[in-house]
Amino acid sequence: MSTPIEFFFDFASPYGYIATYRIDDIGARHGREVAWRPYLMGAGFKITGRKPLVEHPMVNEYAYQDLQRTACLYDVPFTLPDPFPVATIAACRAYYWMLDQDAGAAKQLARDLYDAYFAQGRNIANANEVIDIAEAGGIDRDALGAALQDPVIKQRVRDVTDKALERNIFGSPMVIVDGEPFWGVDHLDQVERWLETGGW
Amino acid sequence: MSTPIEFFFDFASPYGYIATYRIDDIGARHGREVAWRPYLMGAGFKITGRKPLVEHPMVNEYAYQDLQRTACLYDVPFTLPDPFPVATIAACRAYYWMLDQDAGAAKQLARDLYDAYFAQGRNIANANEVIDIAEAGGIDRDALGAALQDPVIKQRVRDVTDKALERNIFGSPMVIVDGEPFWGVDHLDQVERWLETGGW
């Protein structure tokens, strides 16, 4: 039985957001599940020497243009939010808390959080905003509110992030297919080809 | 009459090298000339806050894997050279000196220099190596040797680089189609689509 495709992303990553509109279809065409793995990408910046996109003049201007163009290409609603980027720890905690109960509901919550931020401009750094978004999707707000303060859930997000770094996962989106890493929404065509051919 | 596609790259950029195996075919399929524009990408690092790939732990390991995989996908002979990266000012000067005499010969020289570095591991930072490579392609070694010291040619490379930066060109490869910039060999499929559709 084939292992799931792993899909790593940060909730503040617009390229990760665009990838959510494609990755499950790619998996489905090849009979593969896709395990969504949000993590805190910023934790790796000290190791890799990378910085947030907005801290790179010129590169950021290009990226904003490229994001609009890429979102348009894949019919993804997209407006660069303000503030950008934001801390995504509450969104991550909500996701993993939900994942332990219902993987499908967790994936839907991830979509709702991403859409709220990148299509509606809602600030998902705010735990109350995360709870509102979850509640609109049918999740119990009190239970989620408690979970966001739960030390076990907090540790879960730290562990996911630490393990991602241990595996040299540093970007968003970063897709692992049978141990092979592919970085960037612009690598999803290569992911698809790899799934078709098992490598080349 | 359509304007040429502009293809910016640095001779030390392996992704730029891979792009040389694809870009002219893409242009030709759409009846477009491709103007090759080597420049000194490092000049922009201070402005953009970017650093050479090798200075990013984890990212560099991924990139070496991605480069092998991408070169394999497009049947491009590739071995990461040592030293990597290298200064490419001599290669740039040789290119623009040749360009003023014969655009086709300049493009062939660029291919020869890139192949020498990324397929044969020859150190193109060394002006004598550049001259040897050029001579093997039929270029007069004494004339080129003089050109590499010519203040006019030196200024030419500075101007090309300054003008690229003024136009927000910072990467390699970076392809400009009718004013629209596309960064990365993984964006060449988008370049092709843009040429087909005139935008989307």
Tab-separated table of C-alpha atoms in Angstrom:
chain	number	residue	atom	x	y	z
A	1	MET	CA	0.000	0.000	0.000
A	2	SER	CA	1.434	3.344	-0.993
A	3	THR	CA	2.350	5.918	1.611
A	4	PRO	CA	0.619	9.284	1.621
A	5	ILE	CA	2.114	12.258	-0.120
A	6	GLU	CA	3.185	14.714	2.577
A	7	PHE	CA	2.289	18.342	1.976
A	8	PHE	CA	4.142	20.783	4.256
A	9	PHE	CA	3.124	24.428	4.371
A	10	ASP	CA	2.911	27.486	6.586
A	11	PHE	CA	-0.454	29.214	6.941
A	12	ALA	CA	1.229	32.557	6.156
A	13	SER	CA	2.656	31.280	2.862
A	14	PRO	CA	0.746	32.444	-0.217
A	15	TYR	CA	2.442	29.847	-2.394
A	16	GLY	CA	1.361	27.183	0.101
A	17	TYR	CA	-2.170	28.552	-0.153
A	18	ILE	CA	-2.201	28.281	-3.938
A	19	ALA	CA	-0.896	24.722	-3.646
A	20	THR	CA	-3.941	23.716	-1.561
A	21	TYR	CA	-6.043	24.208	-4.680
A	22	ARG	CA	-3.992	21.642	-6.610
A	23	ILE	CA	-2.357	19.098	-4.355
A	24	ASP	CA	-5.313	16.834	-3.548
A	25	ASP	CA	-6.315	16.598	-7.207
A	26	ILE	CA	-2.773	15.598	-8.077
A	27	GLY	CA	-2.804	12.916	-5.378
A	28	ALA	CA	-6.250	11.669	-6.435
A	29	ARG	CA	-5.191	11.253	-10.065
A	30	HIS	CA	-2.559	8.808	-8.856
A	31	GLY	CA	-4.567	7.083	-6.134
A	32	ARG	CA	-2.574	8.724	-3.376
A	33	GLU	CA	-3.727	10.290	-0.148
A	34	VAL	CA	-2.258	13.656	0.734
A	35	ALA	CA	-1.375	14.285	4.387
A	36	TRP	CA	-1.449	18.025	5.073
A	37	ARG	CA	1.297	19.110	7.471
A	38	PRO	CA	1.165	22.785	8.431
A	39	TYR	CA	4.220	23.849	10.414
A	40	LEU	CA	5.978	27.001	11.549
A	41	MET	CA	8.321	27.710	8.680
A	42	GLY	CA	9.956	30.658	10.440
A	43	ALA	CA	11.528	28.274	12.948
A	44	GLY	CA	13.948	27.199	10.225
A	45	PHE	CA	15.050	30.680	9.198
A	46	LYS	CA	17.892	30.760	11.716
A	47	ILE	CA	19.263	27.481	10.408
A	48	THR	CA	18.850	28.191	6.729
A	49	GLY	CA	19.658	31.898	6.831
A	50	ARG	CA	16.440	32.604	4.974
A	51	LYS	CA	14.235	35.606	5.716
A	52	PRO	CA	10.582	36.372	5.095
A	53	LEU	CA	9.825	37.415	1.529
A	54	VAL	CA	8.871	40.951	2.526
A	55	GLU	CA	12.398	41.556	3.798
A	56	HIS	CA	13.858	41.147	0.327
A	57	PRO	CA	13.443	44.320	-1.751
A	58	MET	CA	12.905	43.674	-5.469
A	59	VAL	CA	12.274	39.988	-4.777
A	60	ASN	CA	9.096	40.895	-2.921
A	61	GLU	CA	7.836	43.078	-5.771
A	62	TYR	CA	8.450	40.254	-8.179
A	63	ALA	CA	6.773	37.784	-5.846
A	64	TYR	CA	3.616	39.873	-5.553
A	65	GLN	CA	3.366	39.976	-9.331
A	66	ASP	CA	4.125	36.269	-9.629
A	67	LEU	CA	1.559	35.406	-6.965
A	68	GLN	CA	-1.220	37.302	-8.728
A	69	ARG	CA	-0.252	35.693	-12.008
A	70	THR	CA	0.001	32.181	-10.557
A	71	ALA	CA	-3.278	32.514	-8.627
A	72	CYS	CA	-4.937	33.670	-11.834
A	73	LEU	CA	-3.503	30.729	-13.772
A	74	TYR	CA	-5.026	28.236	-11.347
A	75	ASP	CA	-8.270	30.162	-10.699
A	76	VAL	CA	-7.427	30.780	-7.047
A	77	PRO	CA	-8.989	33.851	-5.411
A	78	PHE	CA	-6.080	35.854	-4.016
A	79	THR	CA	-5.454	39.266	-2.520
A	80	LEU	CA	-2.228	39.950	-0.670
A	81	PRO	CA	-3.400	40.497	2.916
A	82	ASP	CA	-2.333	43.260	5.264
A	83	PRO	CA	-0.647	42.507	7.632
A	84	PHE	CA	1.547	40.054	5.775
A	85	PRO	CA	3.030	37.772	6.893
A	86	VAL	CA	1.472	36.902	10.249
A	87	ALA	CA	2.154	34.411	13.034
A	88	THR	CA	0.363	31.163	12.363
A	89	ILE	CA	0.716	29.298	15.618
A	90	ALA	CA	-3.002	29.482	16.499
A	91	ALA	CA	-3.956	28.215	13.046
A	92	CYS	CA	-1.478	25.337	13.392
A	93	ARG	CA	-2.742	24.383	16.834
A	94	ALA	CA	-6.334	24.395	15.614
A	95	TYR	CA	-5.395	22.155	12.710
A	96	TYR	CA	-3.623	19.475	14.753
A	97	TRP	CA	-6.318	19.468	17.415
A	98	MET	CA	-8.890	18.834	14.697
A	99	LEU	CA	-6.698	16.265	12.951
A	100	ASP	CA	-6.772	14.022	16.005
A	101	GLN	CA	-10.555	13.935	15.762
A	102	ASP	CA	-11.310	13.982	12.044
A	103	ALA	CA	-8.737	14.240	9.246
A	104	GLY	CA	-11.300	15.440	6.716
A	105	ALA	CA	-12.574	18.167	9.021
A	106	ALA	CA	-8.998	19.244	9.729
A	107	LYS	CA	-8.298	19.614	6.015
A	108	GLN	CA	-11.481	21.642	5.582
A	109	LEU	CA	-10.470	23.847	8.491
A	110	ALA	CA	-7.082	24.405	6.887
A	111	ARG	CA	-8.772	25.452	3.653
A	112	ASP	CA	-11.109	27.777	5.561
A	113	LEU	CA	-8.207	29.392	7.429
A	114	TYR	CA	-6.180	29.858	4.279
A	115	ASP	CA	-9.137	31.288	2.374
A	116	ALA	CA	-9.959	33.607	5.269
A	117	TYR	CA	-6.447	35.027	5.153
A	118	PHE	CA	-5.597	35.101	1.462
A	119	ALA	CA	-9.029	35.590	-0.105
A	120	GLN	CA	-10.823	37.581	2.611
A	121	GLY	CA	-7.954	39.370	4.348
A	122	ARG	CA	-8.901	38.199	7.840
A	123	ASN	CA	-6.001	38.182	10.291
A	124	ILE	CA	-5.529	34.548	11.295
A	125	ALA	CA	-2.744	35.483	13.722
A	126	ASN	CA	-5.632	36.375	16.021
A	127	ALA	CA	-6.848	33.326	17.957
A	128	ASN	CA	-10.387	34.721	18.107
A	129	GLU	CA	-10.426	35.023	14.334
A	130	VAL	CA	-9.294	31.387	14.061
A	131	ILE	CA	-12.104	30.374	16.402
A	132	ASP	CA	-14.694	32.387	14.437
A	133	ILE	CA	-13.576	30.799	11.176
A	134	ALA	CA	-13.694	27.321	12.719
A	135	GLU	CA	-17.111	27.915	14.207
A	136	ALA	CA	-18.496	29.005	10.839
A	137	GLY	CA	-17.376	25.578	9.604
A	138	GLY	CA	-19.279	23.790	12.363
A	139	ILE	CA	-16.535	23.379	14.953
A	140	ASP	CA	-17.348	23.909	18.632
A	141	ARG	CA	-15.836	27.249	19.609
A	142	ASP	CA	-15.421	26.528	23.308
A	143	ALA	CA	-13.682	23.243	22.711
A	144	LEU	CA	-11.337	24.861	20.214
A	145	GLY	CA	-10.722	27.808	22.530
A	146	ALA	CA	-9.617	25.388	25.238
A	147	ALA	CA	-7.484	23.403	22.787
A	148	LEU	CA	-5.553	26.503	21.730
A	149	GLN	CA	-4.352	26.790	25.334
A	150	ASP	CA	-3.742	23.079	25.824
A	151	PRO	CA	-0.046	22.301	26.546
A	152	VAL	CA	-0.371	19.010	24.700
A	153	ILE	CA	-1.515	20.773	21.513
A	154	LYS	CA	1.147	23.439	21.930
A	155	GLN	CA	3.803	20.749	22.191
A	156	ARG	CA	2.337	18.964	19.197
A	157	VAL	CA	2.984	21.985	16.971
A	158	ARG	CA	6.532	22.334	18.311
A	159	ASP	CA	7.162	18.636	17.613
A	160	VAL	CA	5.788	18.802	14.078
A	161	THR	CA	7.987	21.799	13.350
A	162	ASP	CA	11.097	20.264	14.928
A	163	LYS	CA	10.620	17.029	13.010
A	164	ALA	CA	10.123	18.906	9.754
A	165	LEU	CA	13.439	20.703	10.280
A	166	GLU	CA	15.163	17.422	11.140
A	167	ARG	CA	13.990	16.156	7.765
A	168	ASN	CA	15.420	19.229	5.947
A	169	ILE	CA	11.966	20.644	5.327
A	170	PHE	CA	12.290	24.420	5.222
A	171	GLY	CA	9.867	25.788	2.610
A	172	SER	CA	6.205	26.194	1.805
A	173	PRO	CA	4.835	24.415	-0.029
A	174	MET	CA	7.190	21.469	0.267
A	175	VAL	CA	5.854	18.164	-0.978
A	176	ILE	CA	7.452	14.819	-0.157
A	177	VAL	CA	6.725	11.924	-2.502
A	178	ASP	CA	8.279	8.645	-1.390
A	179	GLY	CA	11.143	10.518	0.245
A	180	GLU	CA	11.687	12.900	-2.675
A	181	PRO	CA	11.257	16.589	-1.759
A	182	PHE	CA	9.754	19.152	-4.137
A	183	TRP	CA	9.785	22.809	-3.118
A	184	GLY	CA	7.425	25.413	-4.507
A	185	VAL	CA	4.048	25.558	-6.161
A	186	ASP	CA	5.975	25.762	-9.418
A	187	HIS	CA	7.249	22.226	-8.745
A	188	LEU	CA	3.804	20.611	-8.610
A	189	ASP	CA	4.015	19.634	-12.275
A	190	GLN	CA	7.214	17.781	-11.401
A	191	VAL	CA	5.382	16.126	-8.476
A	192	GLU	CA	2.744	14.926	-10.910
A	193	ARG	CA	5.344	13.638	-13.328
A	194	TRP	CA	7.199	11.865	-10.518
A	195	LEU	CA	3.956	10.150	-9.499
A	196	GLU	CA	3.356	9.063	-13.084
A	197	THR	CA	6.826	7.707	-13.665
A	198	GLY	CA	8.214	6.864	-10.230
A	199	GLY	CA	11.194	9.068	-11.027
A	200	TRP	CA	13.068	9.736	-14.233
B	1	MET	CA	7.288	43.143	-35.247
B	2	SER	CA	7.611	41.404	-31.897
B	3	THR	CA	10.400	42.310	-29.526
B	4	PRO	CA	12.900	39.661	-28.494
B	5	ILE	CA	12.450	37.662	-25.350
B	6	GLU	CA	15.174	38.749	-22.926
B	7	PHE	CA	16.989	35.984	-21.098
B	8	PHE	CA	19.024	37.178	-18.110
B	9	PHE	CA	21.415	34.826	-16.354
B	10	ASP	CA	24.685	34.619	-14.466
B	11	PHE	CA	27.371	32.250	-15.740
B	12	ALA	CA	27.707	30.814	-12.219
B	13	SER	CA	24.009	29.952	-11.998
B	14	PRO	CA	23.225	26.270	-12.558
B	15	TYR	CA	19.534	27.005	-13.065
B	16	GLY	CA	20.499	29.568	-15.708
B	17	TYR	CA	22.639	26.899	-17.348
B	18	ILE	CA	19.756	24.437	-17.501
B	19	ALA	CA	17.563	27.162	-18.981
B	20	THR	CA	19.984	27.585	-21.919
B	21	TYR	CA	18.925	24.125	-23.066
B	22	ARG	CA	15.273	25.191	-23.296
B	23	ILE	CA	14.878	28.902	-23.893
B	24	ASP	CA	15.691	29.145	-27.605
B	25	ASP	CA	13.357	26.263	-28.446
B	26	ILE	CA	10.576	27.984	-26.518
B	27	GLY	CA	11.205	31.216	-28.432
B	28	ALA	CA	11.397	29.429	-31.774
B	29	ARG	CA	8.051	27.686	-31.227
B	30	HIS	CA	6.485	31.142	-31.000
B	31	GLY	CA	8.527	32.877	-33.689
B	32	ARG	CA	10.448	34.928	-31.148
B	33	GLU	CA	14.122	35.721	-30.969
B	34	VAL	CA	15.794	35.289	-27.587
B	35	ALA	CA	18.370	37.902	-26.562
B	36	TRP	CA	20.798	36.371	-24.088
B	37	ARG	CA	21.833	38.808	-21.366
B	38	PRO	CA	24.453	37.458	-18.969
B	39	TYR	CA	25.026	39.811	-16.047
B	40	LEU	CA	26.666	39.827	-12.629
B	41	MET	CA	23.835	38.657	-10.396
B	42	GLY	CA	25.865	39.139	-7.201
B	43	ALA	CA	25.775	42.909	-7.702
B	44	GLY	CA	22.135	42.842	-6.646
B	45	PHE	CA	22.628	40.855	-3.448
B	46	LYS	CA	23.206	43.972	-1.362
B	47	ILE	CA	19.961	45.505	-2.577
B	48	THR	CA	17.819	42.402	-2.341
B	49	GLY	CA	19.392	40.927	0.783
B	50	ARG	CA	19.882	37.653	-1.059
B	51	LYS	CA	22.942	35.460	-0.633
B	52	PRO	CA	24.567	32.791	-2.783
B	53	LEU	CA	22.827	29.428	-2.581
B	54	VAL	CA	25.799	27.761	-0.876
B	55	GLU	CA	25.409	30.086	2.111
B	56	HIS	CA	21.990	28.667	2.944
B	57	PRO	CA	22.271	25.369	4.842
B	58	MET	CA	19.457	22.913	4.057
B	59	VAL	CA	18.389	25.002	1.073
B	60	ASN	CA	21.670	24.196	-0.658
B	61	GLU	CA	21.264	20.453	-0.041
B	62	TYR	CA	17.784	20.612	-1.495
B	63	ALA	CA	19.020	22.661	-4.445
B	64	TYR	CA	21.753	20.153	-5.309
B	65	GLN	CA	19.152	17.395	-5.374
B	66	ASP	CA	16.717	19.539	-7.354
B	67	LEU	CA	19.412	20.514	-9.847
B	68	GLN	CA	20.363	16.895	-10.549
B	69	ARG	CA	16.700	16.001	-10.922
B	70	THR	CA	15.869	18.954	-13.154
B	71	ALA	CA	18.956	18.457	-15.325
B	72	CYS	CA	17.981	14.811	-15.710
B	73	LEU	CA	14.402	15.759	-16.654
B	74	TYR	CA	15.621	17.966	-19.494
B	75	ASP	CA	18.569	15.751	-20.534
B	76	VAL	CA	21.155	18.333	-19.570
B	77	PRO	CA	24.627	17.050	-18.633
B	78	PHE	CA	25.316	18.418	-15.154
B	79	THR	CA	27.863	17.973	-12.394
B	80	LEU	CA	28.063	20.505	-9.604
B	81	PRO	CA	31.488	22.072	-10.137
B	82	ASP	CA	34.130	22.760	-7.508
B	83	PRO	CA	34.681	25.618	-6.824
B	84	PHE	CA	31.072	26.761	-6.874
B	85	PRO	CA	30.046	29.490	-7.369
B	86	VAL	CA	32.792	31.442	-9.137
B	87	ALA	CA	33.256	35.006	-10.374
B	88	THR	CA	31.931	35.347	-13.904
B	89	ILE	CA	33.207	38.740	-14.962
B	90	ALA	CA	35.643	37.356	-17.556
B	91	ALA	CA	32.919	35.189	-19.077
B	92	CYS	CA	30.577	38.191	-19.241
B	93	ARG	CA	33.193	40.401	-20.848
B	94	ALA	CA	33.969	37.750	-23.465
B	95	TYR	CA	30.261	37.414	-24.264
B	96	TYR	CA	29.579	41.112	-24.840
B	97	TRP	CA	32.763	41.568	-26.835
B	98	MET	CA	31.633	38.743	-29.122
B	99	LEU	CA	28.062	40.024	-29.237
B	100	ASP	CA	29.193	43.258	-30.871
B	101	GLN	CA	30.722	41.222	-33.695
B	102	ASP	CA	28.359	38.274	-34.159
B	103	ALA	CA	25.272	37.523	-32.054
B	104	GLY	CA	25.201	33.858	-33.076
B	105	ALA	CA	28.852	33.359	-32.178
B	106	ALA	CA	28.271	35.086	-28.834
B	107	LYS	CA	25.432	32.689	-28.021
B	108	GLN	CA	27.613	29.730	-28.960
B	109	LEU	CA	30.396	31.072	-26.746
B	110	ALA	CA	27.935	31.399	-23.872
B	111	ARG	CA	26.885	27.776	-24.340
B	112	ASP	CA	30.533	26.687	-24.495
B	113	LEU	CA	31.386	28.576	-21.305
B	114	TYR	CA	28.375	27.203	-19.444
B	115	ASP	CA	29.069	23.643	-20.618
B	116	ALA	CA	32.730	23.998	-19.658
B	117	TYR	CA	31.763	24.952	-16.119
B	118	PHE	CA	28.716	22.803	-15.399
B	119	ALA	CA	29.406	19.752	-17.559
B	120	GLN	CA	33.221	19.635	-17.548
B	121	GLY	CA	34.073	21.348	-14.253
B	122	ARG	CA	36.453	23.880	-15.796
B	123	ASN	CA	36.906	27.024	-13.727
B	124	ILE	CA	35.567	29.861	-15.872
B	125	ALA	CA	36.560	32.432	-13.239
B	126	ASN	CA	40.005	32.071	-14.758
B	127	ALA	CA	40.423	34.379	-17.763
B	128	ASN	CA	42.869	31.967	-19.406
B	129	GLU	CA	40.282	29.213	-19.161
B	130	VAL	CA	37.733	31.506	-20.827
B	131	ILE	CA	40.217	32.215	-23.603
B	132	ASP	CA	41.007	28.512	-24.094
B	133	ILE	CA	37.302	27.676	-24.320
B	134	ALA	CA	36.700	30.503	-26.788
B	135	GLU	CA	39.673	29.492	-28.927
B	136	ALA	CA	38.406	25.924	-29.139
B	137	GLY	CA	35.237	27.449	-30.622
B	138	GLY	CA	37.210	29.301	-33.288
B	139	ILE	CA	37.656	32.679	-31.601
B	140	ASP	CA	40.969	34.495	-31.875
B	141	ARG	CA	42.689	34.171	-28.516
B	142	ASP	CA	44.836	37.289	-28.763
B	143	ALA	CA	41.912	39.491	-29.739
B	144	LEU	CA	39.845	38.108	-26.868
B	145	GLY	CA	42.737	38.455	-24.443
B	146	ALA	CA	42.995	42.140	-25.322
B	147	ALA	CA	39.219	42.581	-25.094
B	148	LEU	CA	39.134	41.212	-21.547
B	149	GLN	CA	41.359	44.131	-20.533
B	150	ASP	CA	39.548	46.740	-22.625
B	151	PRO	CA	37.999	49.498	-20.484
B	152	VAL	CA	35.114	49.796	-22.931
B	153	ILE	CA	34.212	46.130	-22.511
B	154	LYS	CA	34.650	46.337	-18.738
B	155	GLN	CA	32.264	49.297	-18.652
B	156	ARG	CA	29.823	47.440	-20.888
B	157	VAL	CA	29.432	44.647	-18.327
B	158	ARG	CA	28.960	47.181	-15.516
B	159	ASP	CA	26.290	48.963	-17.559
B	160	VAL	CA	24.417	45.765	-18.404
B	161	THR	CA	24.409	44.806	-14.735
B	162	ASP	CA	23.350	48.269	-13.538
B	163	LYS	CA	20.533	48.425	-16.062
B	164	ALA	CA	19.326	44.958	-15.100
B	165	LEU	CA	19.114	46.039	-11.460
B	166	GLU	CA	17.276	49.224	-12.443
B	167	ARG	CA	14.710	46.993	-14.114
B	168	ASN	CA	14.304	44.846	-10.969
B	169	ILE	CA	16.143	41.934	-12.513
B	170	PHE	CA	17.835	40.045	-9.702
B	171	GLY	CA	17.712	36.302	-10.488
B	172	SER	CA	19.030	33.682	-12.869
B	173	PRO	CA	17.413	32.698	-15.077
B	174	MET	CA	15.055	35.636	-15.361
B	175	VAL	CA	13.096	35.854	-18.572
B	176	ILE	CA	11.273	38.990	-19.712
B	177	VAL	CA	8.429	38.539	-22.182
B	178	ASP	CA	6.862	41.801	-23.308
B	179	GLY	CA	7.676	43.391	-19.956
B	180	GLU	CA	6.496	40.421	-17.891
B	181	PRO	CA	9.238	38.875	-15.705
B	182	PHE	CA	9.497	35.151	-15.013
B	183	TRP	CA	12.077	33.928	-12.514
B	184	GLY	CA	13.471	30.414	-12.436
B	185	VAL	CA	13.876	27.499	-14.775
B	186	ASP	CA	10.706	26.134	-13.179
B	187	HIS	CA	8.827	29.101	-14.692
B	188	LEU	CA	9.704	28.304	-18.292
B	189	ASP	CA	6.443	26.426	-18.751
B	190	GLN	CA	4.663	29.621	-17.705
B	191	VAL	CA	6.807	31.555	-20.198
B	192	GLU	CA	5.634	29.196	-22.909
B	193	ARG	CA	2.015	29.542	-21.874
B	194	TRP	CA	2.326	33.324	-21.772
B	195	LEU	CA	3.693	33.287	-25.321
B	196	GLU	CA	0.798	31.104	-26.452
B	197	THR	CA	-1.909	33.166	-24.849
B	198	GLY	CA	-0.451	36.663	-24.460
B	199	GLY	CA	-1.301	36.453	-20.774
B	200	TRP	CA	-4.158	34.858	-18.900
